[in-house]
mmCIF file of C-alpha atoms and ligand atoms in Angstrom:
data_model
loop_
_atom_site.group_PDB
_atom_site.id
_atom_site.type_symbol
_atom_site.label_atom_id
_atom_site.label_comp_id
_atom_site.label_asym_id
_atom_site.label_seq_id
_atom_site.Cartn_x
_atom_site.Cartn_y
_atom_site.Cartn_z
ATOM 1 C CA UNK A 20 64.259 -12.301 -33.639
ATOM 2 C CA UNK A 21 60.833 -13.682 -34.569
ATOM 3 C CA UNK A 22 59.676 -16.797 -32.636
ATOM 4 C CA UNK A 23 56.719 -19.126 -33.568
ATOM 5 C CA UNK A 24 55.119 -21.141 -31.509
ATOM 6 C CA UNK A 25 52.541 -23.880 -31.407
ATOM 7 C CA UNK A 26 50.765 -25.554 -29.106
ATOM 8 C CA UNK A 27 49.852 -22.154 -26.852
ATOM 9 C CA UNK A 28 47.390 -23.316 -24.546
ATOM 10 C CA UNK A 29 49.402 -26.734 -23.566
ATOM 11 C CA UNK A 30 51.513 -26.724 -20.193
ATOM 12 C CA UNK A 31 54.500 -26.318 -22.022
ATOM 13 C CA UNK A 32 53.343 -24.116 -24.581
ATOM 14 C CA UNK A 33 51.338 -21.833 -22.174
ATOM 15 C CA UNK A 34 54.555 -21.449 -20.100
ATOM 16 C CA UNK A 35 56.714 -21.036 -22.859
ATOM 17 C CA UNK A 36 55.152 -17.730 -24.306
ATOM 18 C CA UNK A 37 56.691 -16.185 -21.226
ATOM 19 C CA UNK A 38 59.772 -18.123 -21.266
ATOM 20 C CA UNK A 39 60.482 -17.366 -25.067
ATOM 21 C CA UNK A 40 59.680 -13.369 -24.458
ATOM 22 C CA UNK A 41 63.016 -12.916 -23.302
ATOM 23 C CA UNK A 42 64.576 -13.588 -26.782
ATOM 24 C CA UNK A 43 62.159 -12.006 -29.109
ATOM 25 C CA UNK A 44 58.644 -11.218 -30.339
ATOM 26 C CA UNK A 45 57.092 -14.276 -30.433
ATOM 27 C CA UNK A 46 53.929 -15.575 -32.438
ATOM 28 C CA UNK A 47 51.864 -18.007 -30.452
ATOM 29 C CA UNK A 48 49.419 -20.207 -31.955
ATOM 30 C CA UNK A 49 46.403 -22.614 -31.028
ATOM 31 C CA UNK A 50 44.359 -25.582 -31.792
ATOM 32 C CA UNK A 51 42.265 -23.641 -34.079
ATOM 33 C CA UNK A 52 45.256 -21.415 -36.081
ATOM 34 C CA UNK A 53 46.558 -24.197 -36.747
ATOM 35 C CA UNK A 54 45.401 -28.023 -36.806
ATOM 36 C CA UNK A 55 48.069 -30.488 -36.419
ATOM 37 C CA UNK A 56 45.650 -33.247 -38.047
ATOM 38 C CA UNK A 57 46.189 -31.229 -41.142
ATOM 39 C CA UNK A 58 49.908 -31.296 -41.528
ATOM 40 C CA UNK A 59 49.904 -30.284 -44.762
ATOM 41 C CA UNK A 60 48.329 -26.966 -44.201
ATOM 42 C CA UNK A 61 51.343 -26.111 -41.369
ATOM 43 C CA UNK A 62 53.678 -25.040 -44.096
ATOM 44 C CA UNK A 63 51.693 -22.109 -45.619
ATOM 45 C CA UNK A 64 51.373 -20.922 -41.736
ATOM 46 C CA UNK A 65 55.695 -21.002 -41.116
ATOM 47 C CA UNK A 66 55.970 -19.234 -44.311
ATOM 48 C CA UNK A 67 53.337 -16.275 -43.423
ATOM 49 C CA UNK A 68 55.494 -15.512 -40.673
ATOM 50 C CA UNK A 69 58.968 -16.483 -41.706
ATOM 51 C CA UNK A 70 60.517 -17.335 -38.479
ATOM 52 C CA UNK A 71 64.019 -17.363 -37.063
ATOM 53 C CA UNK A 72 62.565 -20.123 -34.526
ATOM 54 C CA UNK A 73 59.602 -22.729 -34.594
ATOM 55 C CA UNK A 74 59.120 -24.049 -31.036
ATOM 56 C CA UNK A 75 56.454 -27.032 -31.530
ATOM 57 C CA UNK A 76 54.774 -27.636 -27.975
ATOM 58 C CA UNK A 77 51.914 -29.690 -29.635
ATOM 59 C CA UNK A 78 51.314 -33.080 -28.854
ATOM 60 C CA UNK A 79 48.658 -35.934 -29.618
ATOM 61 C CA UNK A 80 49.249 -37.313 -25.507
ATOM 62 C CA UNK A 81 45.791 -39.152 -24.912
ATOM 63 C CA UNK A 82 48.167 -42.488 -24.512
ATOM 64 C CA UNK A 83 45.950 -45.020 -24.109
ATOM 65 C CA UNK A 84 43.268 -43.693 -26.772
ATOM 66 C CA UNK A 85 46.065 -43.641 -29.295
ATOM 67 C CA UNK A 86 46.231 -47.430 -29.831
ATOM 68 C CA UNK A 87 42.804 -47.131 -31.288
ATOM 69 C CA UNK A 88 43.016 -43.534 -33.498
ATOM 70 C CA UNK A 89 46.371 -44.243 -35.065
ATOM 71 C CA UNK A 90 45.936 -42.105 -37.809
ATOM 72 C CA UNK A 91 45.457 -38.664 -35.905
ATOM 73 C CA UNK A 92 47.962 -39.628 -33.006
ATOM 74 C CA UNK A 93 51.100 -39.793 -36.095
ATOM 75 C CA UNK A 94 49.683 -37.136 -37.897
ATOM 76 C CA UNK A 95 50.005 -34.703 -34.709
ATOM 77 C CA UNK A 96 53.459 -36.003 -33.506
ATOM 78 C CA UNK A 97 55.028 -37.664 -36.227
ATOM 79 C CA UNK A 98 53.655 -35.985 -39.680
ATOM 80 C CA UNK A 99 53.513 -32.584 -38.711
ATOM 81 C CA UNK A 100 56.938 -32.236 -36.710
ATOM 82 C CA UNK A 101 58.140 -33.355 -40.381
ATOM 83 C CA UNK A 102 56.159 -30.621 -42.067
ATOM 84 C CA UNK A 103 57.594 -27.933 -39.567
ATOM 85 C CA UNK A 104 61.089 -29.353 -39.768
ATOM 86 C CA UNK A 105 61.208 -28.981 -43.484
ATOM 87 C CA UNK A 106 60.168 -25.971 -43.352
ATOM 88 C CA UNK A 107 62.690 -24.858 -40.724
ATOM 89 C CA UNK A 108 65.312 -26.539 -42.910
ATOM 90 C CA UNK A 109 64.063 -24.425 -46.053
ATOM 91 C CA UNK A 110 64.212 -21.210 -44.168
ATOM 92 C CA UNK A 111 67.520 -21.819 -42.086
ATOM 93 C CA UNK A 112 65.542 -21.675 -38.808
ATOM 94 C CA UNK A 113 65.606 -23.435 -35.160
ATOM 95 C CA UNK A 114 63.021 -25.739 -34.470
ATOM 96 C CA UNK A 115 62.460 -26.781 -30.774
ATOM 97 C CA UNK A 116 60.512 -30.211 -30.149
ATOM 98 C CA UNK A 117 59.775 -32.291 -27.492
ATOM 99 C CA UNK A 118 59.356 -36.049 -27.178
ATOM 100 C CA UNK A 119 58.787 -38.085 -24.443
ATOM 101 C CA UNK A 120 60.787 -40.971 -21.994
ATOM 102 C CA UNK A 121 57.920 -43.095 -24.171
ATOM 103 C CA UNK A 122 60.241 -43.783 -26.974
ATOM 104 C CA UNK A 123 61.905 -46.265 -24.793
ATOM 105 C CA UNK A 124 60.839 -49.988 -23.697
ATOM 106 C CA UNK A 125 61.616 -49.019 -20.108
ATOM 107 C CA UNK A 126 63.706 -52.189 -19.646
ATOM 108 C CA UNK A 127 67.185 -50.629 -18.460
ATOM 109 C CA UNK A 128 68.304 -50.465 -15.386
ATOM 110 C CA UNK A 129 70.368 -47.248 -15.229
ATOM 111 C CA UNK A 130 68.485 -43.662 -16.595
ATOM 112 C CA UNK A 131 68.224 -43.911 -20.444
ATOM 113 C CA UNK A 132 71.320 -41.574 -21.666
ATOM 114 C CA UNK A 133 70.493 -39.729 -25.342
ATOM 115 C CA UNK A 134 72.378 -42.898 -27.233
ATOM 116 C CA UNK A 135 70.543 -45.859 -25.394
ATOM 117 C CA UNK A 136 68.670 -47.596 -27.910
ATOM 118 C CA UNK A 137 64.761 -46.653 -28.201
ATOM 119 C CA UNK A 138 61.883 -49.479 -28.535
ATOM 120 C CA UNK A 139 58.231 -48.145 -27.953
ATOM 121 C CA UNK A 140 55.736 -50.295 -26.658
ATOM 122 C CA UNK A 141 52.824 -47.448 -27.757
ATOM 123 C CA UNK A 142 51.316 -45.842 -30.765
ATOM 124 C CA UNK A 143 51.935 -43.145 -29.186
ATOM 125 C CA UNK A 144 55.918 -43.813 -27.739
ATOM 126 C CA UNK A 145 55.959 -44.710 -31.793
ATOM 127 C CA UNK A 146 54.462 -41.824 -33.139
ATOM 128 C CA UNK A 147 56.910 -39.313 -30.510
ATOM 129 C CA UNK A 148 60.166 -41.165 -32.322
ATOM 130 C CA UNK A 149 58.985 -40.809 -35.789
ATOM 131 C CA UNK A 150 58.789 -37.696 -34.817
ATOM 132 C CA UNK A 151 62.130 -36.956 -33.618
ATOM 133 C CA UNK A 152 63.341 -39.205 -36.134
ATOM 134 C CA UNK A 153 61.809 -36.587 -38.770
ATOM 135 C CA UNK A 154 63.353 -33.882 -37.772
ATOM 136 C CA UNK A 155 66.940 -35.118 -36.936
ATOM 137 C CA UNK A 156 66.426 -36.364 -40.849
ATOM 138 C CA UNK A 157 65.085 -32.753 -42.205
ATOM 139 C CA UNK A 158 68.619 -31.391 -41.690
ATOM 140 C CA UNK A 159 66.869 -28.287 -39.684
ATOM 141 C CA UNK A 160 69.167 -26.558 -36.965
ATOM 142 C CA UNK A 161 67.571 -28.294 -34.005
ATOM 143 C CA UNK A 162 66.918 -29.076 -30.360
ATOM 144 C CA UNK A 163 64.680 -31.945 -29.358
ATOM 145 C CA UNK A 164 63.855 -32.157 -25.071
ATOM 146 C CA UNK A 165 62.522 -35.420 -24.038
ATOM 147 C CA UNK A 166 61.075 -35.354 -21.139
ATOM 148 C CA UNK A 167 58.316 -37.116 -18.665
ATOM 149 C CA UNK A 168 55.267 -37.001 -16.414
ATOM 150 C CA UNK A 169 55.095 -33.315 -17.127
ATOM 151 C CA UNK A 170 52.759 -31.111 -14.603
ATOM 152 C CA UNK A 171 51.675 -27.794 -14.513
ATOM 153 C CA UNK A 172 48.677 -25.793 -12.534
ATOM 154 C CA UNK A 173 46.769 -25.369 -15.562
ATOM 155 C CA UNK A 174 45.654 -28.419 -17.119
ATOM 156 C CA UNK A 175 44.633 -31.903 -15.644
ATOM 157 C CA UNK A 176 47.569 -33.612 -14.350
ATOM 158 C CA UNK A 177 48.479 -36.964 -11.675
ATOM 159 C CA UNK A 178 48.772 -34.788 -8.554
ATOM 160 C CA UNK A 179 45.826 -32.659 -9.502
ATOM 161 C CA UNK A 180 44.182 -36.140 -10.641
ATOM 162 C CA UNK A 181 45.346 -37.468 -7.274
ATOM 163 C CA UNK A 182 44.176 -35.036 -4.717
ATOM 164 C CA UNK A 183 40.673 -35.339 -6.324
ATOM 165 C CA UNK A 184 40.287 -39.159 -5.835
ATOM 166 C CA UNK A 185 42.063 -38.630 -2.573
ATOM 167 C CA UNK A 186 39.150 -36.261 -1.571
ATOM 168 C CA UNK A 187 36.282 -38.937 -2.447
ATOM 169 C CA UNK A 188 38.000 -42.649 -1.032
ATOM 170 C CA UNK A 189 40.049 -43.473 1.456
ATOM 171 C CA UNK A 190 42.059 -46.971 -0.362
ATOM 172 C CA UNK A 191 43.855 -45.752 -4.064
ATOM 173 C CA UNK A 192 46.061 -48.190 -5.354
ATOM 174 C CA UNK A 193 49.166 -46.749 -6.864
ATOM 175 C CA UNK A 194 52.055 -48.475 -9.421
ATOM 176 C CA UNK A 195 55.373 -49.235 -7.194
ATOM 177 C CA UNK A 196 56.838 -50.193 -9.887
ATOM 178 C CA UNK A 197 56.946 -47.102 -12.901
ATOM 179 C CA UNK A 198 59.727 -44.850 -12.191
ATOM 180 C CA UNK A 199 60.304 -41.422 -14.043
ATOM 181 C CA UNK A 200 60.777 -37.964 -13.337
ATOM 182 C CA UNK A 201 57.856 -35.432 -12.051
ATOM 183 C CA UNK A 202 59.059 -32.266 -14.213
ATOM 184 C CA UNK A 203 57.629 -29.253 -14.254
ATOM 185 C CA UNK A 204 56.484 -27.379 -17.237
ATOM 186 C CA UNK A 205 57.557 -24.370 -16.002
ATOM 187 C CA UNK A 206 60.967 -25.744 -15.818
ATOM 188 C CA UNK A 207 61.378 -27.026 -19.357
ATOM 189 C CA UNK A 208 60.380 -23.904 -20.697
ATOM 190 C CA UNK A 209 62.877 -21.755 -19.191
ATOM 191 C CA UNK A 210 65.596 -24.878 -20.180
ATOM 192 C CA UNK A 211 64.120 -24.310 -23.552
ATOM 193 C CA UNK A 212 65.066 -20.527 -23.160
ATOM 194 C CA UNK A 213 68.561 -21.116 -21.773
ATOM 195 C CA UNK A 214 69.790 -24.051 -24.280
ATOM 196 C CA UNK A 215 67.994 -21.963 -27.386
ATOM 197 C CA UNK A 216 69.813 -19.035 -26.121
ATOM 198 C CA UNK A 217 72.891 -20.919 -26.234
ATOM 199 C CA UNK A 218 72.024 -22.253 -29.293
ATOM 200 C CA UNK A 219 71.630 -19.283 -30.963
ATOM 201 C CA UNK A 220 75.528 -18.449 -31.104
ATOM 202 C CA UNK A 221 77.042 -21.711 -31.284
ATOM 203 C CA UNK A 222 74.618 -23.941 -33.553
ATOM 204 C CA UNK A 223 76.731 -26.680 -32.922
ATOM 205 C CA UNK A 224 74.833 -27.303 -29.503
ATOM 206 C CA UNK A 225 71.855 -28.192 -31.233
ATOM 207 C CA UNK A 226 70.883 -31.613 -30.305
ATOM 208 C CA UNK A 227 68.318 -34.505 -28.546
ATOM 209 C CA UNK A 228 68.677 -33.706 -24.742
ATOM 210 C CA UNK A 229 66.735 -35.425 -21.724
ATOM 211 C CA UNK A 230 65.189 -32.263 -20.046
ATOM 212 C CA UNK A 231 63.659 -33.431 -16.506
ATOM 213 C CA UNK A 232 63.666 -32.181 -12.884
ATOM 214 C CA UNK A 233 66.701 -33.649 -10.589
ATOM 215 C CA UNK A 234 66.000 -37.446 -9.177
ATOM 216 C CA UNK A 235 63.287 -40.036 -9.745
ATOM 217 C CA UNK A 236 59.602 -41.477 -8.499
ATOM 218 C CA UNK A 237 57.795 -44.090 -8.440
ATOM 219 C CA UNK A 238 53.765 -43.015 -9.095
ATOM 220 C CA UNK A 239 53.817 -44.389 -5.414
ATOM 221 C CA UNK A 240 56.303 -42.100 -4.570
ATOM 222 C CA UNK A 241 55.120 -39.403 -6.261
ATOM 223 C CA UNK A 242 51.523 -40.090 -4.598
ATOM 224 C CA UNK A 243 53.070 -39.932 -0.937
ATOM 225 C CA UNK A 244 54.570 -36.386 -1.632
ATOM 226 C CA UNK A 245 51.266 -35.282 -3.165
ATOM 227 C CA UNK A 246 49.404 -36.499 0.048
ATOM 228 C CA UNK A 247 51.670 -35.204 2.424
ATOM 229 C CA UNK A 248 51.441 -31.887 0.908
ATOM 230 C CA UNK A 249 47.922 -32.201 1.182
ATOM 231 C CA UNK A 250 48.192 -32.508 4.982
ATOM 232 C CA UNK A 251 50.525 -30.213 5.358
ATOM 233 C CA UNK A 252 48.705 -27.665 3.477
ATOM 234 C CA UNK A 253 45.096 -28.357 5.034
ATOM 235 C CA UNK A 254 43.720 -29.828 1.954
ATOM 236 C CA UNK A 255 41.165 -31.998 2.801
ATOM 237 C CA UNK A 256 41.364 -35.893 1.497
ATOM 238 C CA UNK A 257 39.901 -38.670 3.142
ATOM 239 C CA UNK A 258 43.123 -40.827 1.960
ATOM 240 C CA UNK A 259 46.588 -40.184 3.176
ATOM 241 C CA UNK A 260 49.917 -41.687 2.251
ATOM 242 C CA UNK A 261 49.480 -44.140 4.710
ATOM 243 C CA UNK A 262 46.222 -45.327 3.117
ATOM 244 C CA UNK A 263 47.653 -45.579 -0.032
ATOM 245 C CA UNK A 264 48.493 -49.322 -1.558
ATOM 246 C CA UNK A 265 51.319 -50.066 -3.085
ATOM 247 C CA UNK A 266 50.805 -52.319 -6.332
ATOM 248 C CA UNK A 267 52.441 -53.280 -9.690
ATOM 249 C CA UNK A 268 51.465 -51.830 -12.670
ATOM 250 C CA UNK A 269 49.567 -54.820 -13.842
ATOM 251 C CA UNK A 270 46.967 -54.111 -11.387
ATOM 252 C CA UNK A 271 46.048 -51.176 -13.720
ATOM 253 C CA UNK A 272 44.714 -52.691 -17.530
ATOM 254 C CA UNK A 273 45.395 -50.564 -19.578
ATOM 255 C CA UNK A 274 45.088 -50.407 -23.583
ATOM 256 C CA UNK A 275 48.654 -48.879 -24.132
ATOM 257 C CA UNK A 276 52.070 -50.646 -22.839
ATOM 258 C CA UNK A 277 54.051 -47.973 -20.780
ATOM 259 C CA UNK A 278 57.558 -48.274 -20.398
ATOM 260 C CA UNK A 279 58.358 -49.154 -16.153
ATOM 261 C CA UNK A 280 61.526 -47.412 -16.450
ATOM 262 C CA UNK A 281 61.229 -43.966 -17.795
ATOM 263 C CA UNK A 282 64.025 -42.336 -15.779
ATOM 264 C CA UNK A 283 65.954 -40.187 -18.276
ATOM 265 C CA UNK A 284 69.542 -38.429 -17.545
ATOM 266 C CA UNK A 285 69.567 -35.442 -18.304
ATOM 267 C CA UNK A 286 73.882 -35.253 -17.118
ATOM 268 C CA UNK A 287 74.330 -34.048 -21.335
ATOM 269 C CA UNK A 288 72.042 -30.761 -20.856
ATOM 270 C CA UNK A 289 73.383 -29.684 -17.662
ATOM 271 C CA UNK A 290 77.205 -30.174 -18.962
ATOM 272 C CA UNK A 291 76.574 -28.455 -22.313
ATOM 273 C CA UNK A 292 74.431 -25.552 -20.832
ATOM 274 C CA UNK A 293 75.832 -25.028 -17.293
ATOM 275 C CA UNK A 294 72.288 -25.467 -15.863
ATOM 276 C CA UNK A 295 71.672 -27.058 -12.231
ATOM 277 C CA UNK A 296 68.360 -28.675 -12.345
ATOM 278 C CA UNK A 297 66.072 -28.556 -9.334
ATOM 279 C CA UNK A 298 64.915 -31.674 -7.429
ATOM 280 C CA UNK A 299 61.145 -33.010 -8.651
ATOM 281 C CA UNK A 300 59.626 -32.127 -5.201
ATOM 282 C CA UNK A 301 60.475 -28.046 -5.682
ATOM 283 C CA UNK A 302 58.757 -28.443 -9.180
ATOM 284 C CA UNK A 303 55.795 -30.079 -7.429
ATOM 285 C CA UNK A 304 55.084 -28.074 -4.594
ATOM 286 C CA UNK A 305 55.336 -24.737 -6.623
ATOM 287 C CA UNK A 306 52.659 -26.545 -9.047
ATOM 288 C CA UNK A 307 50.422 -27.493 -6.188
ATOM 289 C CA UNK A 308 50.930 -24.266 -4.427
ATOM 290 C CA UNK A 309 50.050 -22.204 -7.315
ATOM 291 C CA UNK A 310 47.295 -24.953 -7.977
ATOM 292 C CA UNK A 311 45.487 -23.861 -4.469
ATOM 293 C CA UNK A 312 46.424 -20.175 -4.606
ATOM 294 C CA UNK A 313 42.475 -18.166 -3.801
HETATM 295 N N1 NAP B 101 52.318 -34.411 -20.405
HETATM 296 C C1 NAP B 101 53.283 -35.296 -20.115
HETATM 297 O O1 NAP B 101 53.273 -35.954 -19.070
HETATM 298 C C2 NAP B 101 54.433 -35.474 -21.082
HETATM 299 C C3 NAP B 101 55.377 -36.480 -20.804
HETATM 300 C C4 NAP B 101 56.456 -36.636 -21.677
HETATM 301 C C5 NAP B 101 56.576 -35.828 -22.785
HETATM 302 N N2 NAP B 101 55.630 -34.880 -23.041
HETATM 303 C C6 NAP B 101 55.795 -34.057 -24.246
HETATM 304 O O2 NAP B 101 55.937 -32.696 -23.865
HETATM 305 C C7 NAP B 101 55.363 -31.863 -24.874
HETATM 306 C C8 NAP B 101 54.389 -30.887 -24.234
HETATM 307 O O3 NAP B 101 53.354 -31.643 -23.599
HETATM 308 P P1 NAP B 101 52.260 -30.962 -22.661
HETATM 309 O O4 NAP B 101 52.229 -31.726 -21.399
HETATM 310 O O5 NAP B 101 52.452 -29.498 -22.634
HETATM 311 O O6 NAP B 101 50.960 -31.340 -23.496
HETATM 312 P P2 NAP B 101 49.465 -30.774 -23.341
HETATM 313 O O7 NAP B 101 49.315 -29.967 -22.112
HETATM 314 O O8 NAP B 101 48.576 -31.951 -23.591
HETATM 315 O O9 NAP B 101 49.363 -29.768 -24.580
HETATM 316 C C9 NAP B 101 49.327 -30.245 -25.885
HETATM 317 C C10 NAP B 101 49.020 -29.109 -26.815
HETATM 318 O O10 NAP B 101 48.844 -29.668 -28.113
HETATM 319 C C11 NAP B 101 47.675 -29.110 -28.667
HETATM 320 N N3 NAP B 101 47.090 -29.999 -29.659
HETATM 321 C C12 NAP B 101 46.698 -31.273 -29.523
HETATM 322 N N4 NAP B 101 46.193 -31.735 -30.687
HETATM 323 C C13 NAP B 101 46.299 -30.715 -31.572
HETATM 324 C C14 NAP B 101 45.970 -30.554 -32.927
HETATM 325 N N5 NAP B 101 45.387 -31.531 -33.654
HETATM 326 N N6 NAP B 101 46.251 -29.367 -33.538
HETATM 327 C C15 NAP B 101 46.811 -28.356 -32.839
HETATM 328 N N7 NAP B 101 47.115 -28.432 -31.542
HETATM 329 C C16 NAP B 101 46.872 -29.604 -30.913
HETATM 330 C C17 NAP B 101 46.748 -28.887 -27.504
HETATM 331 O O11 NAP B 101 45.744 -27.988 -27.882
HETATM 332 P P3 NAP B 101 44.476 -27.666 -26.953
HETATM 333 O O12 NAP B 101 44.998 -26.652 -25.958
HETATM 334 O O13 NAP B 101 43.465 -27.123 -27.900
HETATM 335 O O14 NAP B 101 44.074 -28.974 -26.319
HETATM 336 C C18 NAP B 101 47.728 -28.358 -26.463
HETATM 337 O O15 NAP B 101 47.921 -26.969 -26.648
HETATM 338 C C19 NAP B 101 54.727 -32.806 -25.899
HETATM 339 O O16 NAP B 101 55.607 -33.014 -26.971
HETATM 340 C C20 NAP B 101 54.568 -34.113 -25.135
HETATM 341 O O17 NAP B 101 54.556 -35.234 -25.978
HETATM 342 C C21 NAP B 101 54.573 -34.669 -22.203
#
C-alpha cells in the first residue's frame, strides 16, 4: 500500500506520517516538493508515485489575511484539492481531505450534522467548500474530516497563543460567545487511520464526516482550562481565569466574519467507525503537557 501525503510539516500532517505508518509506506511531502499555489504542477507529482492513497493535510488557514489574497487562499484549498481529486479519480485511489466548521454561517442552534446547509461568511470558509465541493464532484473514492480549532505542540496555536499573553498582562479579553470544539491533531490523525482503514474494505464508507474531540467551548471556556492548567502546572502568568473578561466577539475587529457557532457532530463517524471520541480537555492537556515537556 503506497500512501502520499501533503502538507508534512502541518499539525495534522506532521502527526499523520506516524498515524498513516500503520497501513503502508508512506511518501510525505512539503511546502517546497510541492507548492499548492501551483496546482497545476500537483498532477505530475501523484503520477511519479502512483498512489493507492493521497491524504491532503495542506491548507491556506491565515483567515483573516485571506479576504485580501484571494487568489492564493482558493488556489491552496479549493484548486488544488481539485487537481489531487482528479487525479485520485484517474488512478482509482483514496483521497483524504479536511475542511473546516468554516463552511458554515454559524447561525444554528444545535451542532451542524454533515447535511445542514453550509453558508461561509470567509474567503477562506469559501475557498474550504469549493474545496470539498471539488472533490465530492471528481468522483474519487473519498473521505473528507471537517473539523475545528485544531491544536497541536508544534506549531502556534490559541492555548500556546494564550499562555504567552497570559505571561505579559494581567486583563485579556476573551469571545463568550464562539463555540466549537478544541481537537487535537493528534486525534484526527489516528481517526484518519481508523476510518481509512475501514475504508479500505468497504469503499462504501467513504464520505464527509465531522471529526472533533467530545463536547464544546467557548474561546472563554477554552481560556479558563488553559489558565488553570497553567496554575496547576506552575507555569507562570500574571493573568488567571479569574482575570480573564468575558466579551462578545465584536469586541475583536476583525477582517474575516467567523461563524459563532462552529460546534460540529461528529454522532455519523463514531456510528460508522465504532470510535469513542475523547473529551476536548484530554486533547488539551496532552498538547500542553507535551508543549512544556524539558
Ligand atoms: N488549524 C485549525 O484550527 C483548523 C480548523 C479547522 C479546520 N482545519 C483544517 O485542518 C487541516 C489541517 O490544518 P492544520 O491545522 O494542520 O494546518 P497547518 O498547521 O497550518 O498546516 C498547513 C500545512 O499546509 C502547508 N501549506 C500551506 N500553504 C502551502 C502551499 N502553498 N504549498 C504547500 N504547502 C502549503 C503548510 O506548509 P508549511 O509547513 O511550509 O507552512 C503546512 O504544512 C486543513 O485542511 C485545515 O483547513 C484546521
Amino acid at each position: 500500500m503506497k500512501l502520499l501525503l501533503f502538507g508534512k510539516g502541518g499539525q495534522v500532517g506532521w502527526e499523520l506520517q506516524r498515524s498513516l505508518s500503520v497501513l503502508g509506506a508512506v511518501t510525505a511531502l512539503t511546502r517546497r516538493d510541492a507548492d499548492f499555489a501551483r496546482p497545476a504542477a500537483l498532477a505530475t507529482i501523484v503520477r511519479a508515485i502512483d498512489p493507492d492513497v493521497i491524504v491532503n493535510a495542506v491548507a491556506y488557514n491565515a483567515v483573516d489575511l485571506a479576504e485580501r489574497e484571494v487568489e492564493l487562499c482558493t488556489a491552496v484549498n479549493a484548486q488544488a484539492p481539485r487537481v489531487l481529486a482528479n487525479e485520485a479519480a484517474a488512478l482509482d485511489a483514496w483521497l483524504v481531505h479536511y475542511s473546516t466548521d468554516q463552511v458554515f454561517n454559524g447561525s444554528a442552534c444545535l451542532p451542524y450534522t454533515e447535511h445542514a446547509a453550509t453558508g461561509p461568511l470567509s474567503v477562506y470558509g469559501h475557498s474550504k467548500l469549493e474545496g470539498e465541493n471539488h472533490v465530492r464532484a471528481s468522483g474519487c473514492k473519498h473521505l473528507i474530516f471537517r473539523t475545528s480549532w485544531v491544536h497541536s505542540p508544534r506549531r502556534d496555536n490559541f492555548a500556546l497563543r494564550l499562555l504567552k499573553m497570559a505571561a505579559e498582562r494581567e486583563a485579556i479579553d476573551m469571545a463568550a460567545d464562539q463555540f466549537a470544539t478544541p481537537t487535537g491533531a493528534d486525534l484526527l490523525a489516528d481517526v484518519t487511520a481508523h476510518a481509512l482503514h475501514a475504508c479500505l474494505s468497504n469503499a462504501s464508507l467513504g464520505a464527509t464526516y465531522h471529526a472533533v474531540a467530545a463536547g464544546e467551548a467557548s474561546r472563554l471556556d477554552y481560556a479558563r482550562f488553559v489558565l488553570d492548567w497553567a496554575r496547576d502546572h506552575g507555569v507562570p502568568t500574571r493573568a488567571s481565569s479569574e482575570t480573564l473578561r468575558a466579551v462578545t466577539s465584536t469586541e475583536f475587529p476583525s477582517a474575516a466574519r467567523r461563524p459563532l457557532n462552529g460546534r460540529l457532530s461528529p454522532d455519523k463517524l463514531c456510528a460508522t467507525f465504532g470510535i469513542a471520541l475523547p473529551p476536548w480537555r484530554d486533547g488539551v492537556k496532552r498538547m500542553l503537557a507535551e508543549a512544556h515537556l524539558a
